[in-house]
mmCIF file of C-alpha atoms in Angstrom:
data_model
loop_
_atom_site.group_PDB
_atom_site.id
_atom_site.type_symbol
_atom_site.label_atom_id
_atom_site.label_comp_id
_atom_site.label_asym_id
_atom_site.label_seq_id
_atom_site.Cartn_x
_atom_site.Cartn_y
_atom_site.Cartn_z
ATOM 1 C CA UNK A 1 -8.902 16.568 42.323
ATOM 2 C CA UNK A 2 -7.073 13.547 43.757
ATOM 3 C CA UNK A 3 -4.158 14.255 46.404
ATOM 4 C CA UNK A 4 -0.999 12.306 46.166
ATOM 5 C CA UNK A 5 -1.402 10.313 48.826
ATOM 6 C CA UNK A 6 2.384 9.834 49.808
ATOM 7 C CA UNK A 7 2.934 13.876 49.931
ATOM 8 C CA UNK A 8 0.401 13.575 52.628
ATOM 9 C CA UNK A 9 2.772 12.382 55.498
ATOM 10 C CA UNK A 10 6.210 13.328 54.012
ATOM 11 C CA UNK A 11 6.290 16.618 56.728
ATOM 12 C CA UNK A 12 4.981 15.005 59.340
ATOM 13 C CA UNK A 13 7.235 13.163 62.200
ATOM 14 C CA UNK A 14 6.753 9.650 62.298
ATOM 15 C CA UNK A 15 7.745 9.061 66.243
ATOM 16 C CA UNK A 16 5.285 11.576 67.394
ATOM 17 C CA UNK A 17 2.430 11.382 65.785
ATOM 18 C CA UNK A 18 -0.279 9.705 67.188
ATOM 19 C CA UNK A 19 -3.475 10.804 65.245
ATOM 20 C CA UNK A 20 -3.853 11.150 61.494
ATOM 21 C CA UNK A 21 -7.177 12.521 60.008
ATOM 22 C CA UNK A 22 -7.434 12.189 56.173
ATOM 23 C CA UNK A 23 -11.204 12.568 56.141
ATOM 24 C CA UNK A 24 -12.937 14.600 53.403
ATOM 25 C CA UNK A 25 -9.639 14.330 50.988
ATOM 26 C CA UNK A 26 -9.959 12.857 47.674
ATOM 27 C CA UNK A 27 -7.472 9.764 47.930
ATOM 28 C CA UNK A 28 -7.133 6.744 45.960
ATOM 29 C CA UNK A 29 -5.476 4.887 48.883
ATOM 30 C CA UNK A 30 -4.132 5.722 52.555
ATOM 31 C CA UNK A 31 -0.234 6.155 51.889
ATOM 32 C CA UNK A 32 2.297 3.712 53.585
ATOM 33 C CA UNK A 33 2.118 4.657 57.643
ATOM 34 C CA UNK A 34 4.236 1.960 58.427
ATOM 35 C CA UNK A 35 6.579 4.338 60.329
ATOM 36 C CA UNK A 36 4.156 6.402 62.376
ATOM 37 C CA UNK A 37 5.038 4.005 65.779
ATOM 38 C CA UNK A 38 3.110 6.268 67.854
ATOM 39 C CA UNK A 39 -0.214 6.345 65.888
ATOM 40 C CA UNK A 40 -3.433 5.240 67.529
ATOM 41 C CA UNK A 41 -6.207 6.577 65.416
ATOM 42 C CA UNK A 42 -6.155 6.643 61.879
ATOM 43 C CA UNK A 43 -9.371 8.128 60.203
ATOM 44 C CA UNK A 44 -10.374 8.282 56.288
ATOM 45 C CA UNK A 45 -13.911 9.344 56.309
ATOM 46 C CA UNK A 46 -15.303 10.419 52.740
ATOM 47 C CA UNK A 47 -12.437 10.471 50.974
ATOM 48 C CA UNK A 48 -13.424 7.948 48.006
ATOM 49 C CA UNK A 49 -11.636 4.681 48.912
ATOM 50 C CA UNK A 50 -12.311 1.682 47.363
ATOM 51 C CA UNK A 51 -10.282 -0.068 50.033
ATOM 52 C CA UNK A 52 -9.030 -0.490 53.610
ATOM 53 C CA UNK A 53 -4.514 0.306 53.297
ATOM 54 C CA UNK A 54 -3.000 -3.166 53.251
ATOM 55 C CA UNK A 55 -1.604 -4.463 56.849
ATOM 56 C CA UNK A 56 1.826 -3.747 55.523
ATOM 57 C CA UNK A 57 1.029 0.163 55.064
ATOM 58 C CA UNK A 58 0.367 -0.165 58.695
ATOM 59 C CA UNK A 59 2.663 0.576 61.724
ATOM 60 C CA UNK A 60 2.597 -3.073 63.907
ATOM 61 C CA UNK A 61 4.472 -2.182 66.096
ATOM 62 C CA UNK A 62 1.963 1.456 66.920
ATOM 63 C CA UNK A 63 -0.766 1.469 69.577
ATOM 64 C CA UNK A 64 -3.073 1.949 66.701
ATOM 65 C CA UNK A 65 -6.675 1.004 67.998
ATOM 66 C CA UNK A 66 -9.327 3.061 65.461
ATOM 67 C CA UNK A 67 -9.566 2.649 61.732
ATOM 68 C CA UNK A 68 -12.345 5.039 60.534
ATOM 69 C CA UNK A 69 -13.605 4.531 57.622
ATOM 70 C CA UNK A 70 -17.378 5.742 56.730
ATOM 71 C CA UNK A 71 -18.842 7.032 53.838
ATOM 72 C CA UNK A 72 -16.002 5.494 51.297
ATOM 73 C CA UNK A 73 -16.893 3.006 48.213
ATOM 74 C CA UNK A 74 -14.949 0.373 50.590
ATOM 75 C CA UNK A 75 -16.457 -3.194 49.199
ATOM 76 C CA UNK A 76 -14.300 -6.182 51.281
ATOM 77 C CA UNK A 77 -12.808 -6.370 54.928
ATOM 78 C CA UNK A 78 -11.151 -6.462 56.657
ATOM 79 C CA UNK A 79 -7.679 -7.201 55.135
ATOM 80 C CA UNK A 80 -5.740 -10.131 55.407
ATOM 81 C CA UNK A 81 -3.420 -9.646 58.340
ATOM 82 C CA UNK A 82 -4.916 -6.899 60.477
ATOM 83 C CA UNK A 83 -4.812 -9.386 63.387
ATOM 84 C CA UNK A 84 -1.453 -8.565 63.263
ATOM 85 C CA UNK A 85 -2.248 -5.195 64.554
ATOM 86 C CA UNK A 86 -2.330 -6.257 68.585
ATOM 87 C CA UNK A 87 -4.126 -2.777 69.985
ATOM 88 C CA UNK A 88 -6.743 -2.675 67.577
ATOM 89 C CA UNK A 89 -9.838 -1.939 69.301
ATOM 90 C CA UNK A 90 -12.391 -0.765 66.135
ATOM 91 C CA UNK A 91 -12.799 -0.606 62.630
ATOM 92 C CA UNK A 92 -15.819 1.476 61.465
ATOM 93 C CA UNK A 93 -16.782 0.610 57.961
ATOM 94 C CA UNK A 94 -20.188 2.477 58.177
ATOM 95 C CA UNK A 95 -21.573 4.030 54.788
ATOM 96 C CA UNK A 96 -19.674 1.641 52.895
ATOM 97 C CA UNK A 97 -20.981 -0.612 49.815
ATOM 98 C CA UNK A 98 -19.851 -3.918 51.047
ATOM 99 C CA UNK A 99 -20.223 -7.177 49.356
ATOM 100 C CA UNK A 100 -17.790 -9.565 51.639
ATOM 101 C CA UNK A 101 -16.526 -9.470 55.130
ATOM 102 C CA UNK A 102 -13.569 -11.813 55.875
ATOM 103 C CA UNK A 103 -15.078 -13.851 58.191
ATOM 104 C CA UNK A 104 -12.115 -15.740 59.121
ATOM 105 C CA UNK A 105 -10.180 -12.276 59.146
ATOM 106 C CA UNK A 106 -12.350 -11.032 61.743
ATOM 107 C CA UNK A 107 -12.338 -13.858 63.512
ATOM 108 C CA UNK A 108 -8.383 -13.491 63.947
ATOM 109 C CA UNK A 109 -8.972 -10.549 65.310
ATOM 110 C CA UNK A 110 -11.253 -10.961 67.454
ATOM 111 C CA UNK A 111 -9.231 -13.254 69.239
ATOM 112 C CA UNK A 112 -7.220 -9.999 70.672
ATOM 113 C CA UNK A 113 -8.816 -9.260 73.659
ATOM 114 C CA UNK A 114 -8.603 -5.470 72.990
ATOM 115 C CA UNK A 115 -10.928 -5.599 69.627
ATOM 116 C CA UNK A 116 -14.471 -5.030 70.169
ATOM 117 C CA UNK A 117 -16.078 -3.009 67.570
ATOM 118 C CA UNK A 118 -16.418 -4.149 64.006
ATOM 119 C CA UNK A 119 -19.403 -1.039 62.880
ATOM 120 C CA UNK A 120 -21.196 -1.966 59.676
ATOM 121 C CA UNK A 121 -24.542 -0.921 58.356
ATOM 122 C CA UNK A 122 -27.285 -3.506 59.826
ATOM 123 C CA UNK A 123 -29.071 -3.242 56.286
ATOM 124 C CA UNK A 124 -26.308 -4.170 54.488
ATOM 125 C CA UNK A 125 -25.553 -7.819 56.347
ATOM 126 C CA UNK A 126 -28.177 -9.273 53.971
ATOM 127 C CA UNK A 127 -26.860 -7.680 50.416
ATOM 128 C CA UNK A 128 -22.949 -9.483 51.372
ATOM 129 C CA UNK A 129 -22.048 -12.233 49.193
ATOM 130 C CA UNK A 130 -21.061 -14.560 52.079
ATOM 131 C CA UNK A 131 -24.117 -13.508 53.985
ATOM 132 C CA UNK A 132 -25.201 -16.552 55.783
ATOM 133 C CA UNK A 133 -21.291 -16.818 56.633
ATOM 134 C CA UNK A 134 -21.257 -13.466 58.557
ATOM 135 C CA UNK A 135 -24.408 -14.119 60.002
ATOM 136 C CA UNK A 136 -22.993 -17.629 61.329
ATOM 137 C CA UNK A 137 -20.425 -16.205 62.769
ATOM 138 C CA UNK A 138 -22.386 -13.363 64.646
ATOM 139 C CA UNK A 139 -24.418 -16.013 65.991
ATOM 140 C CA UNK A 140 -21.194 -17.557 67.509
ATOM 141 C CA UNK A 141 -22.070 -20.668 65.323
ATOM 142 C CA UNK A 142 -18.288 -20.911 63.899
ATOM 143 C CA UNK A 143 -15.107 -20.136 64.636
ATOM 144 C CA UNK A 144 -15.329 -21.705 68.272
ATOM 145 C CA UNK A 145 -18.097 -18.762 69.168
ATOM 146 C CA UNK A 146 -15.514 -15.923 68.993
ATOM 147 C CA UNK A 147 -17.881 -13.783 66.640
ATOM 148 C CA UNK A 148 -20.560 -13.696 69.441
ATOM 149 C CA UNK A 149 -18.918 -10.530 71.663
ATOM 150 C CA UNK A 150 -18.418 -8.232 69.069
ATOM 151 C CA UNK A 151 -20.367 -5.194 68.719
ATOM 152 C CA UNK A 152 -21.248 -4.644 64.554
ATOM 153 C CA UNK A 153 -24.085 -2.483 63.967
ATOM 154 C CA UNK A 154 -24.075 1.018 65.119
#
C-alpha cells in the first residue's frame, strides 16, 4: 500500500540531515524537503514515481548533489528549475520509461560546473519524443556545446 509521503519526514530533523533514502517505498511523490538544508543525497529507487519532486520541494539552499532515481515509471526530466540547485552533481534516471528530456533544462544545468552525470538508459535515447533534440545536444551541436561533457549512459 501507498505511504503518505509527508509522514515520511515529519520525525526527522531538518538541519541535520544530510541523506534521505526512500527507495523500495510505495510513494506517489517525494514529500516537500525544502527544509532539509543539510541534505546532499536524496534517493527514490523503486518506489513507483511517475515523476522527479518539483524544484520547489527541494532545499536550494542544501549541498544536495545526487538525485537517485532508477527503476520508477519516471517519463520527463529533468524539471524546470533544477539549475537552481547549485551543488548538483548527478541525477540517475536509469530504469525509467522516458519519453522527453528537457534539453534546455539540462543544458541550464550543465552550465554549473559541479554537474556531471545525467545516467539514462542508452536504449532508450532513440524511443524519446525529442530524440534528435537530445542527441543534438550530446553531440555539443546546440546550446553553445555545453551538452558535450556530460556523462549519460551508464
Amino acid at each position: 500500500s501507498d505511504v503518505c509521503s509527508s509522514d515520511l519526514v515529519e520525525f526527522l530533523d531538518p538541519e541535520s540531515t544530510e541523506k534521505l533514502d526512500f527507495s523500495n517505498l510505495s510513494l506517489d511523490e517525494i514529500p516537500d524537503l525544502s527544509q532539509f538544508n543539510k541534505l546532499d543525497t536524496l534517493l527514490a529507487n523503486n518506489c513507483n514515481l511517475t515523476k522527479l519532486p518539483p524544484v520547489e520541494h527541494l532545499p536550494k539552499e542544501a549541498p544536495l548533489s545526487l538525485i537517485g532515481v532508477q527503476n520508477n515509471s519516471i517519463t520527463e526530466g529533468p524539471p524546470k528549475g533544477y539549475s537552481e540547485l547549485p551543488r548538483l552533481f548527478a541525477i540517475t534516471l536509469k530504469d525509467n520509461p522516458l519519453k522527453r528530456i528537457d534539453v534546455d533544462e539540462l543544458a541550464k544545468i550543465n552550465e554549473n560546473s559541479s554537474f556531471i552525470r545525467f545516467a539514462i538508459d542508452r536504449d532508450i535515447v532513440d524511443k524519446l519524443d525529442n530524440s534528435q533534440e537530445f542527441k543534438d545536444f550530446m553531440e555539443g551541436k546546440t546550446h553553445n556545446g555545453v551538452g558535450a561533457p556530460i556523462m549519460y549512459f551508464m
